[in-house]
XYZ file of C-alpha atoms in Angstrom:
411
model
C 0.000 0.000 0.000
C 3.426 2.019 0.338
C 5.955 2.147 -1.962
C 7.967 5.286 -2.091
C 9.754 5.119 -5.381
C 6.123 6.090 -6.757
C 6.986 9.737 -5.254
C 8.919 10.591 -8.848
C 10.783 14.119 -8.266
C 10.639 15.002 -4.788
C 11.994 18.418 -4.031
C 12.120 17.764 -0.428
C 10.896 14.840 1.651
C 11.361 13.385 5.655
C 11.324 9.713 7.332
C 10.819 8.927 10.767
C 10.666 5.750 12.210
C 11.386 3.861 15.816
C 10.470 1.386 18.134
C 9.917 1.273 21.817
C 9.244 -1.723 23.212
C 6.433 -3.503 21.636
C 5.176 -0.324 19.261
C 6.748 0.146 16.414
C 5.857 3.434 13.909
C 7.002 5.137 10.737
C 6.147 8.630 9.164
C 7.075 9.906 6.038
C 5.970 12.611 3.861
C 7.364 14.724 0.517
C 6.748 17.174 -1.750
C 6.586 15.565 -5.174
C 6.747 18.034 -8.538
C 5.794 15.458 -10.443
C 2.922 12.957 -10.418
C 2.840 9.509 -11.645
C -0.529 7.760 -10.985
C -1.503 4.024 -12.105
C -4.499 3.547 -13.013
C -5.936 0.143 -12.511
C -8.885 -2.260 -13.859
C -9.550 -5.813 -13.340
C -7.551 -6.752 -16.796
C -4.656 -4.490 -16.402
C -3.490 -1.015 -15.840
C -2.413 2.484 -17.695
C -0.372 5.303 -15.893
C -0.222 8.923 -16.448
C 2.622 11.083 -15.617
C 1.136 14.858 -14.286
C 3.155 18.624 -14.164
C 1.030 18.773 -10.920
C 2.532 18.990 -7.196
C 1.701 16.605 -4.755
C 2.166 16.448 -1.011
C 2.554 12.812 -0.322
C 1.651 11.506 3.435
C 2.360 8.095 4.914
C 2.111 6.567 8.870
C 2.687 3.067 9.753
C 1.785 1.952 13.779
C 2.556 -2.064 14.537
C 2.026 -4.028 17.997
C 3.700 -7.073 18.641
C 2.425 -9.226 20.932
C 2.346 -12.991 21.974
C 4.999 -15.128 20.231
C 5.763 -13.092 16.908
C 1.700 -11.996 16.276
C 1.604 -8.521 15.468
C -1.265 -5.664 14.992
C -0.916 -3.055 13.088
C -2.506 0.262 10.934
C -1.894 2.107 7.721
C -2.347 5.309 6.731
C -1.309 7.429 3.166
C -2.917 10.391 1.842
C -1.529 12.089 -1.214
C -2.986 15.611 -2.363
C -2.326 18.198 -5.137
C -4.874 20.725 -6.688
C -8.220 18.990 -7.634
C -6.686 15.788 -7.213
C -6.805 13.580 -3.772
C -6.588 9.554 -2.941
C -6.394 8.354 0.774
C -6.107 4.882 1.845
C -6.587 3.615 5.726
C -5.890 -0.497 6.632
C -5.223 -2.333 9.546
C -3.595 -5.729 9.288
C -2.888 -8.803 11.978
C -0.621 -11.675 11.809
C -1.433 -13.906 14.085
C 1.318 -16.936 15.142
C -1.330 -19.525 16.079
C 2.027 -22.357 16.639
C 5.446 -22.626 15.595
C 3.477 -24.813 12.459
C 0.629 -22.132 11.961
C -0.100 -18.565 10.842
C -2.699 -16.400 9.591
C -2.171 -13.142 7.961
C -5.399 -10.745 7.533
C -5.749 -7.159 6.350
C -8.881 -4.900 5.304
C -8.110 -1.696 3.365
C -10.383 1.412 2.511
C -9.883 4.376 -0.297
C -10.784 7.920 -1.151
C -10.327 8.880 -4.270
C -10.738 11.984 -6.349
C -8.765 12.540 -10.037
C -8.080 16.233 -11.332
C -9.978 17.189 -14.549
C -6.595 16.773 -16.035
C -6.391 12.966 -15.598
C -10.242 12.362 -16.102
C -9.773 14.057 -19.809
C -6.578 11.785 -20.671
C -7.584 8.602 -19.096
C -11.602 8.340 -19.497
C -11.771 8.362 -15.858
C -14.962 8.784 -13.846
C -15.251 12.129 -11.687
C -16.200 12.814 -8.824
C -15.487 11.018 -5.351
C -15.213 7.160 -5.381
C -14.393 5.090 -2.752
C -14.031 1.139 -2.453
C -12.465 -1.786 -0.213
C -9.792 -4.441 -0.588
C -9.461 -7.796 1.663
C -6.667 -10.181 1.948
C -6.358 -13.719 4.110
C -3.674 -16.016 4.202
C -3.335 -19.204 5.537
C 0.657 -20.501 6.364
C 1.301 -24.099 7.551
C 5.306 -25.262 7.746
C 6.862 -27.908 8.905
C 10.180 -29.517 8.772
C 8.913 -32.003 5.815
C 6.512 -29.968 3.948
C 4.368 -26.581 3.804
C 1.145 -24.973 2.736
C -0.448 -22.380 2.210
C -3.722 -20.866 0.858
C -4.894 -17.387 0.306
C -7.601 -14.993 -1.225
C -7.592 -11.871 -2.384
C -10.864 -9.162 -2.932
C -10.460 -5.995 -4.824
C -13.007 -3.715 -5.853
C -13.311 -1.814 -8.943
C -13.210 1.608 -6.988
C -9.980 1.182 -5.266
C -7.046 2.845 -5.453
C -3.855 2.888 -3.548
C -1.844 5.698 -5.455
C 1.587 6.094 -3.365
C 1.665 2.204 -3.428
C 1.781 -0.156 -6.125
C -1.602 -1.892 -6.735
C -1.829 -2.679 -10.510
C -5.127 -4.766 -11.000
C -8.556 -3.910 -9.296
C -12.194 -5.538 -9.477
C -11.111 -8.858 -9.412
C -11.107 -11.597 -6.690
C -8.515 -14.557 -6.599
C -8.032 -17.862 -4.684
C -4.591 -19.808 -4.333
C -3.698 -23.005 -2.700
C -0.145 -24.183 -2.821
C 1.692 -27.281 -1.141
C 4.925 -28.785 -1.303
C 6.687 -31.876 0.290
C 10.620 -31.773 1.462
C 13.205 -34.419 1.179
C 16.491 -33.336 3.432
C 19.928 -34.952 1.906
C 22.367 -36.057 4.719
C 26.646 -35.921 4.147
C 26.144 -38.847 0.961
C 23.608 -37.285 -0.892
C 23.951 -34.635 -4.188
C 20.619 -32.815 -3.427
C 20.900 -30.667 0.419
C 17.687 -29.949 -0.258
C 14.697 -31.291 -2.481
C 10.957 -30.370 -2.391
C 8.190 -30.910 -5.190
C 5.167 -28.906 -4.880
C 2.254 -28.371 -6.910
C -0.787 -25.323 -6.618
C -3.874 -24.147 -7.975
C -5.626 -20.900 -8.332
C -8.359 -19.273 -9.981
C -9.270 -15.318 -10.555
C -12.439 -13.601 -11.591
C -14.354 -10.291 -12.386
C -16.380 -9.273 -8.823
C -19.341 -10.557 -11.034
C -17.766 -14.383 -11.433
C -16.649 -13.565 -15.025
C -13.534 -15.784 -15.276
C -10.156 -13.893 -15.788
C -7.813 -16.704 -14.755
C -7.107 -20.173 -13.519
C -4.428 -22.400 -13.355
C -2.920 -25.315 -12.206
C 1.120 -25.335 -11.549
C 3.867 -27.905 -10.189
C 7.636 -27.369 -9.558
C 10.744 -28.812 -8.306
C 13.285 -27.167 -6.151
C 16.843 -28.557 -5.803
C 19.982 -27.449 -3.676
C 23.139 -28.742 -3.740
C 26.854 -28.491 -3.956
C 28.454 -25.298 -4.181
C 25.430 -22.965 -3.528
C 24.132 -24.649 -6.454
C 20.366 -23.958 -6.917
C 17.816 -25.116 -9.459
C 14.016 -24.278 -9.864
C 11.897 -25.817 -12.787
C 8.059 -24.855 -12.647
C 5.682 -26.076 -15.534
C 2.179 -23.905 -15.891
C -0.701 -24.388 -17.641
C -3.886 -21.965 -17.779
C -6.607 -20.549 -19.081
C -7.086 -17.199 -19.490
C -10.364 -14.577 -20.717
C -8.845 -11.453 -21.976
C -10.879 -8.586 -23.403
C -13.532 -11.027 -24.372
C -11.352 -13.721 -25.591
C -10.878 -17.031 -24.416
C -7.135 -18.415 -24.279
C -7.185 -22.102 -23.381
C -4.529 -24.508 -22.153
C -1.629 -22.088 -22.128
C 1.426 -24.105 -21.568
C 4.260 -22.174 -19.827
C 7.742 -23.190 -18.076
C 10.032 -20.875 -15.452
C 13.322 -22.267 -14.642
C 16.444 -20.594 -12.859
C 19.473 -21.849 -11.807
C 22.873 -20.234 -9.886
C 26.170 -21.995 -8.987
C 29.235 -20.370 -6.826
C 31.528 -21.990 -9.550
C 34.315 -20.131 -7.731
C 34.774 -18.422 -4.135
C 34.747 -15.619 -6.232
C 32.541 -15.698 -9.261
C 28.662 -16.904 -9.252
C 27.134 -18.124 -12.390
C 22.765 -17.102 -12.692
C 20.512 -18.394 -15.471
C 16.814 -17.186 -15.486
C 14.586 -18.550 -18.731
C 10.502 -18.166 -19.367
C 9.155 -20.139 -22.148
C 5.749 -20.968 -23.547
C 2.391 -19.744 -24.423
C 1.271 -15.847 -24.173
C -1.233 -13.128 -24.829
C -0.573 -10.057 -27.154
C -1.877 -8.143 -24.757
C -2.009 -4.787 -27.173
C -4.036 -6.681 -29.850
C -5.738 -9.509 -27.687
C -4.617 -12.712 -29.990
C -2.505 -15.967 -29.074
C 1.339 -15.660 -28.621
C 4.857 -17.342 -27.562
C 7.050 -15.503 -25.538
C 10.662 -15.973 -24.781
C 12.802 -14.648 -21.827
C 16.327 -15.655 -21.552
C 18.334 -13.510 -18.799
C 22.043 -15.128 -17.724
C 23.819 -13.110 -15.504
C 27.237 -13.256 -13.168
C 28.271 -12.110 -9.998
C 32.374 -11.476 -9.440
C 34.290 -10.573 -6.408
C 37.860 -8.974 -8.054
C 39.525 -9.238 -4.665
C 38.565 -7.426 -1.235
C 36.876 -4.469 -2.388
C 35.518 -4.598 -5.884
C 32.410 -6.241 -6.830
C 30.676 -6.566 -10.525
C 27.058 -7.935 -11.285
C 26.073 -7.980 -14.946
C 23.167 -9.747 -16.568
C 21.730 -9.062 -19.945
C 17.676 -9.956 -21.144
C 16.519 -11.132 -24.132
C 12.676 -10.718 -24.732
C 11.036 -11.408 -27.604
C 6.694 -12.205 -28.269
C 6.065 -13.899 -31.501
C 2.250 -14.072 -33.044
C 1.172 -16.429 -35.707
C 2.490 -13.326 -38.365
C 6.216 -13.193 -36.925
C 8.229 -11.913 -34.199
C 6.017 -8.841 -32.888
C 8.942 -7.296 -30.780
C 12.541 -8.108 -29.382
C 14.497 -6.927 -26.192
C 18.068 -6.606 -25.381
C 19.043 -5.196 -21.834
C 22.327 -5.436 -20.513
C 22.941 -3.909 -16.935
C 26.231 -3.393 -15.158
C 26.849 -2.683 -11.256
C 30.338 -1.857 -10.111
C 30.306 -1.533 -6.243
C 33.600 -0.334 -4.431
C 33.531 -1.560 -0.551
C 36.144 1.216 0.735
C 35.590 -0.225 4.441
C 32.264 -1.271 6.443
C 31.030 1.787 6.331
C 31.699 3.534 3.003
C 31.053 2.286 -0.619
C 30.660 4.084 -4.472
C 28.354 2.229 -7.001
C 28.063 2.426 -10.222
C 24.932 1.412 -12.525
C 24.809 1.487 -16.382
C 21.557 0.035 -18.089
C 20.727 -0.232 -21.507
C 17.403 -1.272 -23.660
C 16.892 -1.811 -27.158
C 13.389 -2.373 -28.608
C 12.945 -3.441 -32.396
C 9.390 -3.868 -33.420
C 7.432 -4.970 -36.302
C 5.391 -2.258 -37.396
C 3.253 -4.127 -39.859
C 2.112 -6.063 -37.000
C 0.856 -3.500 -35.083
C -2.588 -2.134 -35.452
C -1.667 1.818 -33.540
C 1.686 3.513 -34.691
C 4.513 2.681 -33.477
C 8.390 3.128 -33.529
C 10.253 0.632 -34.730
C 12.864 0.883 -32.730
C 13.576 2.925 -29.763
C 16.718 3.169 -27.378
C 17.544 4.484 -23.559
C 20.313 4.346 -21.587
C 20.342 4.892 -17.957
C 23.580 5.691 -15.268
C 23.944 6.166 -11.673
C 26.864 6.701 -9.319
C 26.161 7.012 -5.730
C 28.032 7.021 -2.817
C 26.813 6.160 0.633
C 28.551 6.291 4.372
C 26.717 4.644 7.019
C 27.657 5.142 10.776
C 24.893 2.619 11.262
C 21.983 1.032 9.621
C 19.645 3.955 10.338
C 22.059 6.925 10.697
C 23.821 7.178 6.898
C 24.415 9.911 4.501
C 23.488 9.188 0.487
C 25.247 11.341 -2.878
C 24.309 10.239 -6.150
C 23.889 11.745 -9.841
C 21.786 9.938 -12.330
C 20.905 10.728 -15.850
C 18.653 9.026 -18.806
C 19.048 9.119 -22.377
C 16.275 8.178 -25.284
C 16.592 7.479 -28.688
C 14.848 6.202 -31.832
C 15.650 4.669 -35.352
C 15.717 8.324 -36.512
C 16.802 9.619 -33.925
C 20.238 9.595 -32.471
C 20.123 9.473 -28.311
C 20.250 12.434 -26.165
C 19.678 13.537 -22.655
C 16.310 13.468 -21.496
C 16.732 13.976 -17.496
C 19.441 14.361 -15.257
C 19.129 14.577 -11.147
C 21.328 14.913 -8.176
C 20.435 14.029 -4.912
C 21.354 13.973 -1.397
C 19.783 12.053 1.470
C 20.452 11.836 4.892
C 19.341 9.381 7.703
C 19.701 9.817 11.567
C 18.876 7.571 14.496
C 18.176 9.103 17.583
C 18.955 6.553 20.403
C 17.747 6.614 23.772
């Protein structure tokens, strides 16, 4: 219901947090110049990005109690001009035994869009306001786990300074899986199979999704793990039926050295062209590395390849490298660097609206941080974007500097 990186260009903002005893609490609030909104539905979302200033408002209270069980209440409330959206929850997690948990929370929004956003988007006016439940069910053992939960959104509500993509819908999920433990002779350390079903629908019953899933989960020697999960589902999208979609998600990492990890991430299998509504096969392929070059010096890169092909062709492919550097000068001080890239290519003739066929942006940070501890630490970075197209060669499009500072008072 809170997730800060929505406030886009804050031109000054404050947290506060702490704990005393068993109450814990958090405040934060900014001034945002610009506004990004989503703008959700029960088959998806659009966004909107607003020249309008926002003061954005958040409180978190929790209670702990018993044996890890915990009470707590939300609050956010974001306001600029014409525009408002508030959102109030309280949540419990309740340790029933070591085996057993429950997690419950019942939400509440406000909402009011500017005349701005209700032109652009085809959004109603006026105030709305609308609910959202979640349970959860969590059993675990030594030998095996599960867990089964349900979800109720209503069309009407909105959480804008969180991230809540899909509305209107409600959505039941039941997973299990059983645990075999290797002892000193065995390859796996640990093995578990599991399987799961779930099924989502409009708040009238309409049927946007169900599924049935099964995986297997493998640890071994050095580090080594592996993760193969088969899908198949049917979906209803914009008044079209897609039937036994076949999908597979499989990752694996190794520490091949003490200094260098090896990471493999691949999604195969069937797909919706979401922007036309008609059958499709998409392909994900991301390997990536990890390298320690000595005591200090640190370098992640991984690179994805993205592509969605329709019964015409290939509809659109994606290459994304991205490069962190991190420099450890000693526990408390560090410099990172980030460089990503992304390269579209589209076929136009399979697109229905306009589009470019090709389009280009580059992204770089630097930032250097010095923490005294984990609460009291002092932030610098600089970050800039660039965009391009096929006709056009890439230049600037935003650059930022920033400077954040965190204290801890103790008492």
């Amino acid at each position: 219901l809170v997730h800060t990186r929505t406030v886009l260009d804050p031109a000054l903002a404050a947290k506060v947090t702490g704990k005393q005893g068993k109450h814990t609490y958090g405040l934060f609030t900014a001034q945002d110049e610009t506004t990004t909104i989503i703008f959700p539905g029960p088959e998806g979302s659009d966004s909107g990005t607003f020249d309008l200033e926002t003061t954005d408002t958040a409180g978190r209270y929790r209670y702990d109690f018993g044996k890890s069980s915990t009470f707590g209440a939300t609050v956010s409330d974001r306001r600029g001009g014409d525009y408002s959206n508030q959102v109030a929850s309280i949540d419990t997690r309740l340790r029933i035994n070591e085996a057993n948990r429950v997690t419950a929370s019942v939400s509440s929004s406000n909402t009011r869009y500017s005349q701005e956003m209700i032109d652009e988007n085809d959004l109603p006016s006026g105030t709305f306001s609308d609910e959202a439940f979640l349970v959860e069910y969590l059993h675990t053992t030594r030998d095996w786990w599960t867990n089964v939960e349900y979800y109720d959104f209503g069309e009407g509500f909105r959480a804008d300074l969180g991230f809540v993509p899909q509305v209107g819908f409600r959505e039941w999920d039941a997973r299990g899986a059983k645990i075999w433990w290797g002892d000193g002779d065995d390859f796996h350390r640990r093995l578990a199979w599991g399987g799961g079903a779930g099924h989502k629908s409009h708040q009238d019953g309409e049927l946007l999704e169900e599924r049935i899933q099964t995986w297997v989960n493998l640890d071994g020697p050095k580090q080594m793990h592996l993760r193969v999960n088969v899908t198949l589902r049917n979906q209803r999208y914009d008044g079209v039926d897609f039937e036994d979609q076949l999908s597979t998600c499989n990752y694996f990492e190794i520490q091949a050295t003490d200094d260098l990890m090896l990471i493999y991430h691949q999604d195969f299998g069937e797909w919706i062209d979401y922007s036309q509504s008609r059958p499709a096969r998409r392909t994900l392929i991301q390997p990536g590395l990890k390298y320690n070059l000595g005591r200090h010096l640190m370098l992640h890169y991984n690179h994805t390849y993205s592509s969605l092909d329709v019964e015409e062709g290939e509809l659109f492919s994606v290459h994304a490298p991205e490069a962190r550097v991190v420099y450890q000068f000693n526990t408390r001080a560090y410099v990172r660097a980030v460089l990503q890239y992304t390269d579209i290519r589209r076929n136009v003739s399979l697109y229905e609206d306009e589009v470019e066929p090709r389009t280009k942006d580059l992204f770089s940070q630097l930032l250097f941080t010095y923490k005294v501890n984990p609460q009291t630490a002092l932030y610098v970075g600089y970050s800039d974007a660039r965009e391009g197209t096929e006709e056009y060669e890439m230049s600037t499009s935003s650059r930022s500097l920033f400077v954040k500072l965190g204290y801890a008072w103790v008492r």
